[in-house]
Coordinates of C-alpha atoms in Angstrom, one line a residue:
M1 CA -32.7 -31.2 18.8
A2 CA -30.1 -29.2 20.0
Q3 CA -27.3 -31.7 18.6
S4 CA -27.8 -31.4 15.3
N5 CA -28.4 -27.5 15.3
S6 CA -24.8 -27.1 16.0
N7 CA -23.7 -29.8 14.1
R8 CA -25.0 -27.8 11.7
A9 CA -23.5 -25.1 12.7
F10 CA -20.3 -26.0 12.8
R11 CA -20.5 -27.2 9.5
M12 CA -21.6 -24.1 8.4
F13 CA -18.2 -22.1 10.2
D14 CA -15.8 -25.0 9.3
R15 CA -16.4 -22.8 5.2
F16 CA -14.6 -20.4 7.3
N17 CA -11.2 -19.3 8.5
I18 CA -11.6 -18.4 11.7
A19 CA -9.1 -16.0 14.9
V20 CA -10.5 -15.5 18.0
L21 CA -8.4 -12.9 19.7
L22 CA -7.7 -12.3 23.1
P23 CA -5.7 -9.3 24.5
C24 CA -4.3 -9.8 27.5
Y25 CA -2.9 -7.3 30.3
N26 CA -2.0 -10.2 33.8
E27 CA -4.5 -12.3 33.5
A28 CA -3.7 -15.6 34.5
S29 CA -5.8 -16.7 36.6
T30 CA -8.4 -16.9 33.5
I31 CA -6.9 -17.1 30.8
G32 CA -6.8 -20.1 30.6
Q33 CA -10.3 -20.9 31.2
V34 CA -11.2 -18.2 27.6
V35 CA -8.8 -21.1 25.8
Q36 CA -10.3 -24.0 26.1
G37 CA -13.9 -22.3 26.0
F38 CA -13.6 -20.2 22.4
Q39 CA -11.3 -23.8 21.4
A40 CA -15.0 -26.4 22.7
A41 CA -17.3 -23.5 21.8
L42 CA -15.5 -22.8 17.9
P43 CA -13.1 -25.6 18.0
A44 CA -12.3 -24.6 13.9
A45 CA -11.0 -21.5 15.0
R46 CA -7.4 -21.0 15.6
I47 CA -6.9 -19.5 19.7
Y48 CA -4.6 -15.8 19.6
V49 CA -3.5 -14.5 22.5
Y50 CA -1.5 -11.4 22.4
D51 CA 0.1 -11.2 25.4
N52 CA 0.6 -7.5 26.5
N53 CA 3.7 -7.5 29.2
S54 CA 2.2 -9.3 31.9
T55 CA 4.3 -9.8 34.4
D56 CA 1.9 -13.2 35.9
G57 CA 2.1 -16.5 33.0
T58 CA -0.7 -15.2 31.3
A59 CA 2.3 -16.7 28.5
L60 CA 3.0 -19.8 30.2
K61 CA -0.8 -20.0 30.4
A62 CA -2.2 -20.0 27.0
M63 CA 0.5 -22.0 25.9
L64 CA -0.6 -24.5 27.8
A65 CA -4.1 -24.3 26.9
G66 CA -3.5 -24.6 22.7
A67 CA -3.6 -20.9 22.6
T68 CA -1.1 -19.3 19.6
V69 CA 0.4 -16.8 22.1
V70 CA 2.0 -12.8 20.3
R71 CA 4.0 -10.6 21.9
E72 CA 3.4 -6.4 22.5
R73 CA 5.9 -4.5 24.6
R74 CA 4.1 -1.3 23.7
Q75 CA 2.2 -1.7 26.3
G76 CA -1.9 -0.3 26.0
K77 CA -5.2 -2.5 23.7
G78 CA -4.7 -0.1 20.6
H79 CA -0.8 -1.1 20.0
V80 CA -2.0 -5.2 21.0
V81 CA -5.2 -4.5 18.8
R82 CA -3.0 -2.7 15.5
R83 CA -0.8 -5.7 15.8
M84 CA -3.8 -8.2 16.1
L85 CA -4.9 -7.1 13.3
A86 CA -2.2 -7.1 11.2
D87 CA -1.2 -10.5 11.4
I88 CA -3.6 -12.4 11.6
D89 CA -5.6 -13.0 8.2
A90 CA -8.9 -14.4 8.5
D91 CA -11.9 -14.4 7.0
I92 CA -13.4 -13.9 10.3
Y93 CA -12.2 -12.4 13.3
V94 CA -13.4 -12.7 16.8
M95 CA -12.3 -10.4 19.8
A96 CA -12.6 -10.5 23.5
D97 CA -11.6 -9.9 26.2
G98 CA -9.2 -12.5 28.5
D99 CA -10.8 -12.0 32.1
S100 CA -13.7 -14.2 31.3
T101 CA -16.9 -11.6 32.0
Y102 CA -17.7 -12.6 28.0
C103 CA -18.9 -16.6 27.4
P104 CA -16.8 -18.3 24.7
T105 CA -20.4 -20.2 23.7
D106 CA -22.0 -16.8 23.0
A107 CA -19.5 -16.7 20.1
E108 CA -21.7 -19.3 17.9
D109 CA -24.0 -16.4 18.3
L110 CA -22.2 -13.6 17.0
V111 CA -20.3 -15.7 14.0
R112 CA -23.2 -16.4 13.0
T113 CA -25.2 -12.9 12.9
L114 CA -22.5 -11.6 11.0
I115 CA -22.5 -14.5 8.4
T116 CA -26.6 -14.6 7.8
E117 CA -27.0 -10.8 7.9
R118 CA -23.4 -10.0 5.8
A119 CA -22.6 -7.1 8.4
D120 CA -19.2 -6.6 8.7
M121 CA -18.9 -6.2 12.8
V122 CA -21.9 -7.5 14.9
V123 CA -21.3 -6.3 18.4
G124 CA -22.3 -8.0 21.5
T125 CA -24.1 -5.2 24.5
R126 CA -23.2 -6.4 27.9
R127 CA -26.9 -6.8 29.1
G128 CA -25.4 -6.6 33.1
V129 CA -22.8 -4.2 32.3
H130 CA -23.9 -1.0 34.4
D131 CA -25.1 -3.9 37.6
D132 CA -21.3 -5.2 36.9
A133 CA -19.1 -2.6 36.1
G134 CA -17.1 -2.7 39.4
R135 CA -16.8 1.0 39.8
Q136 CA -20.4 3.1 40.2
G137 CA -17.7 5.7 38.0
H138 CA -17.6 3.4 35.1
A139 CA -21.2 2.1 35.1
L140 CA -21.8 6.3 34.8
G141 CA -19.3 6.0 32.3
N142 CA -20.8 3.9 30.3
R143 CA -23.9 5.2 30.8
L144 CA -22.5 9.4 29.9
F145 CA -19.9 8.3 26.8
N146 CA -22.8 6.1 24.8
L147 CA -25.6 8.8 25.5
L148 CA -22.7 11.1 23.9
Y149 CA -21.3 9.1 21.0
R150 CA -25.4 9.0 19.6
S151 CA -25.8 12.3 19.9
M152 CA -21.7 12.5 17.9
F153 CA -21.9 9.6 15.8
G154 CA -25.2 8.4 15.1
T155 CA -27.0 5.8 17.0
D156 CA -25.6 2.1 15.5
F157 CA -24.2 1.2 19.0
N158 CA -26.1 0.3 22.4
D159 CA -22.5 -0.2 24.0
I160 CA -19.5 1.5 22.3
F161 CA -17.3 -0.2 25.1
S162 CA -18.0 -3.4 24.9
G163 CA -15.2 -5.8 23.8
Y164 CA -16.9 -9.5 22.3
R165 CA -17.3 -8.3 18.6
V166 CA -16.9 -10.3 15.5
F167 CA -15.7 -8.8 12.4
S168 CA -14.8 -9.6 8.6
R169 CA -11.6 -9.3 7.2
R170 CA -13.0 -6.6 4.8
F171 CA -13.0 -4.6 8.1
A172 CA -9.6 -5.3 9.8
K173 CA -8.9 -4.9 7.2
S174 CA -9.3 -1.2 6.3
F175 CA -8.7 -0.8 9.7
P176 CA -7.0 1.9 10.4
A177 CA -6.1 1.5 13.8
V178 CA -5.0 4.8 15.1
S179 CA -5.2 5.3 18.9
N180 CA -3.6 3.6 21.5
G181 CA -5.4 2.1 24.7
F182 CA -8.8 1.7 26.0
E183 CA -10.0 4.1 23.5
I184 CA -10.2 1.5 20.3
E185 CA -13.0 0.2 20.6
T186 CA -14.4 4.0 20.0
E187 CA -12.8 4.2 17.3
M188 CA -13.9 1.2 16.0
S189 CA -17.2 1.8 16.2
V190 CA -17.0 6.2 15.0
H191 CA -14.8 4.1 11.7
A192 CA -18.1 1.5 10.8
S193 CA -20.1 4.7 11.4
R194 CA -18.0 6.9 8.9
L195 CA -18.2 4.3 6.1
K196 CA -22.2 3.2 7.1
L197 CA -20.9 -0.9 6.6
P198 CA -23.4 -3.0 7.9
V199 CA -23.7 -3.0 11.5
A200 CA -25.4 -5.6 14.2
E201 CA -25.8 -6.1 18.0
L202 CA -26.5 -9.3 19.4
E203 CA -26.9 -8.4 23.7
L204 CA -25.3 -10.7 25.7
D205 CA -24.8 -11.4 29.2
Y206 CA -21.5 -9.8 31.0
G207 CA -20.7 -11.8 33.7
R208 CA -18.4 -10.3 36.8
R209 CA -14.3 -11.1 37.3
P210 CA -13.5 -13.7 39.1
E211 CA -11.8 -13.7 42.8
G212 CA -8.1 -12.5 42.3
S213 CA -8.8 -10.8 38.1
H214 CA -8.8 -6.7 38.6
S215 CA -10.1 -4.5 36.2
K216 CA -7.2 -1.7 34.3
L217 CA -9.6 0.6 33.4
S218 CA -8.5 3.6 35.6
T219 CA -11.9 5.6 35.6
F220 CA -10.7 9.0 35.6
K221 CA -7.2 9.0 33.0
D222 CA -9.3 6.4 30.2
G223 CA -13.0 8.1 31.0
A224 CA -10.1 11.8 29.8
K225 CA -8.8 9.6 27.3
I226 CA -11.9 8.9 25.6
L227 CA -13.0 11.7 25.8
W228 CA -9.9 13.0 24.4
T229 CA -10.8 10.1 21.1
F230 CA -14.3 12.0 20.9
V231 CA -13.1 15.1 20.1
M232 CA -10.0 13.6 18.3
L233 CA -12.4 11.9 16.1
M234 CA -15.6 14.3 15.6
K235 CA -12.7 16.5 14.1
E236 CA -12.0 13.8 11.5
T237 CA -14.2 12.9 10.2
R238 CA -17.2 15.4 11.1
P239 CA -14.4 19.0 10.7
F240 CA -17.6 21.1 10.3
T241 CA -19.3 20.5 13.3
F242 CA -15.9 21.3 15.0
F243 CA -15.1 23.7 13.5
G244 CA -18.7 25.5 13.0
L245 CA -19.1 24.7 17.2
I246 CA -15.9 26.9 17.9
S247 CA -16.3 29.6 15.3
L248 CA -19.9 29.9 17.4
M249 CA -18.1 30.7 19.9
F250 CA -15.8 33.0 19.1
L251 CA -18.6 35.2 17.3
A252 CA -20.8 35.2 20.5
A253 CA -17.3 36.3 22.8
S254 CA -17.7 39.6 19.8
A255 CA -20.9 39.7 19.7
I256 CA -21.2 40.4 23.8
F257 CA -17.9 43.1 23.3
M258 CA -19.0 44.4 20.3
T259 CA -22.5 45.3 21.4
P260 CA -22.0 48.3 24.3
V261 CA -19.8 50.1 21.6
L262 CA -21.8 49.9 19.2
I263 CA -25.0 51.5 21.1
E264 CA -22.9 53.9 21.8
Y265 CA -21.7 54.8 18.9
F266 CA -25.4 54.7 17.0
A267 CA -26.2 56.9 20.3
T268 CA -23.3 59.9 20.8
G269 CA -21.8 58.6 16.8
L270 CA -18.5 58.0 18.7
V271 CA -16.2 55.4 19.7
P272 CA -14.6 56.0 23.2
R273 CA -13.4 52.6 23.7
M274 CA -11.0 51.5 21.0
P275 CA -9.1 48.6 22.0
T276 CA -12.3 46.5 23.5
W277 CA -13.9 48.2 19.6
V278 CA -10.2 46.1 18.3
F279 CA -10.6 43.4 19.7
S280 CA -14.0 42.6 19.0
L281 CA -13.3 42.8 15.5
A282 CA -10.5 40.7 16.4
L283 CA -13.0 38.4 18.1
L284 CA -15.4 38.1 14.2
L285 CA -12.2 36.9 12.0
V286 CA -11.1 34.3 13.5
S287 CA -15.0 33.4 13.9
I288 CA -15.0 33.8 10.7
M289 CA -11.8 31.8 10.2
M290 CA -12.6 29.0 12.2
F291 CA -15.8 28.9 10.0
T292 CA -13.7 28.8 6.9
A293 CA -11.5 26.4 7.9
G294 CA -14.8 24.3 9.0
L295 CA -15.3 24.1 5.1
I296 CA -12.2 23.7 3.4
L297 CA -11.6 20.7 5.8
D298 CA -15.5 19.2 5.1
S299 CA -13.7 18.5 1.6
V300 CA -11.3 16.4 2.4
S301 CA -12.7 14.2 5.1
R302 CA -15.1 13.8 3.1
A303 CA -12.4 13.0 -0.4
R304 CA -10.6 10.5 3.7
T305 CA -14.2 9.1 3.8
E306 CA -14.3 7.5 -0.6
Q307 CA -10.8 6.0 -0.4
L308 CA -11.8 4.7 3.0
R309 CA -14.3 3.0 1.2
L310 CA -13.3 2.4 -3.0
H311 CA -10.4 0.2 0.5
Y312 CA -13.0 -1.2 2.0
I313 CA -15.0 -2.8 -1.4
A314 CA -10.7 -3.2 -2.6
T315 CA -10.8 -5.6 0.5
P316 CA -11.1 -9.5 -0.4
S317 CA -14.2 -10.5 2.4
R318 CA -12.4 -14.0 1.8
A319 CA -8.4 -15.2 2.6
A320 CA -6.0 -16.9 1.5
P321 CA -5.4 -20.6 2.0
H322 CA -2.9 -21.2 3.6
E323 CA -2.5 -25.2 5.3
N324 CA -0.6 -25.5 8.9
A325 CA 0.6 -28.7 10.2
N326 CA -2.2 -30.2 11.3
G327 CA -4.4 -29.6 8.3
G328 CA -6.1 -26.3 9.3
I329 CA -6.1 -22.7 7.8
A330 CA -4.2 -19.6 9.6
S331 CA -1.9 -16.3 9.2
P332 CA 0.4 -17.9 6.9
R333 CA 2.5 -14.7 8.5
I334 CA 2.0 -16.5 12.6
E335 CA 2.5 -20.0 11.1
D336 CA 5.9 -18.9 9.4
E337 CA 7.1 -17.7 12.7
E338 CA 5.9 -20.7 14.3
A339 CA 7.5 -23.2 12.8
G340 CA 11.2 -21.4 12.7
L341 CA 11.0 -21.5 17.1
Q342 CA 12.0 -25.3 17.7
S343 CA 12.3 -24.8 21.9
A344 CA 9.1 -23.0 22.0
P345 CA 6.7 -24.1 18.5
R346 CA 3.6 -22.5 20.3
I347 CA 5.3 -19.1 21.4
V348 CA 5.5 -16.2 19.2
R349 CA 8.4 -14.2 19.7
E350 CA 8.6 -10.4 18.7
R351 CA 12.3 -9.3 15.7
R352 CA 14.1 -7.4 17.3
G353 CA 17.2 -5.0 15.3

């Protein structure tokens, strides 16, 4: 019965052009196993490994395992994801990490959920992330940032930092991807919430890194970057709330300085502390300016959201078919570059100059 269900799933998936995208940095100890796992889980999919300046032979291990390897020289996961989504043309994108913490066999369930739920993104939420985050700082950061996200942007997601995601073509081609590092998953979640896209979550097991594999995430440095990304995304997507809070802060400061002066004025009819009075009026003026900026930028933000939504709707949900040399469907941009590489046919090299 299990074999029959698996065969039906593969027949369902054969109708779609599926690309598995693996951003990697120094994952030589695990990438071969991960590539082979996705080849077994999704036989019809193309596997792309994007090597982000690895120095341990990650690219070679991925190539030997059968993946198409692309180099991205700008350091940071955000740069890699931006390049991946721009390069690859597919109907369904499966994105995971190359560190073997995500199980490739779960990809079938994620893709099936995307298809049956008609969703634009399915997130594999990590069941054991608080136990296996590697460091207590990571686990605490996950809890705090997820709570902060739900309070700022909505309750669509319970694990905004999961790297195991499946997107539709519409999502991939309408996602601006402006982040540089590990903040990219947060930006993906905000993009989906902002456009009110259909999304789903699937709880999956989260494994420990094998011996020899180390986390690239810095608890404090990357945590600060993610917090700053939250602030910037709120400014861009909810400017009235953002500037309204700043306006309230200046209004409260103005009231603190203004109150004693007013009390004395009503009691004596004099304003002996003129500098304090002028300063409080300046704070009040800044508060009014912040409130006005919030109103104006809120209208601008709504217009930008409408434009993004229209671009999303106008994006074809299926990629244009393109036959590769093996009879499969793949990205014309990547395949055309591969055809011109005689010495290393499965490694795509950056064109310089």
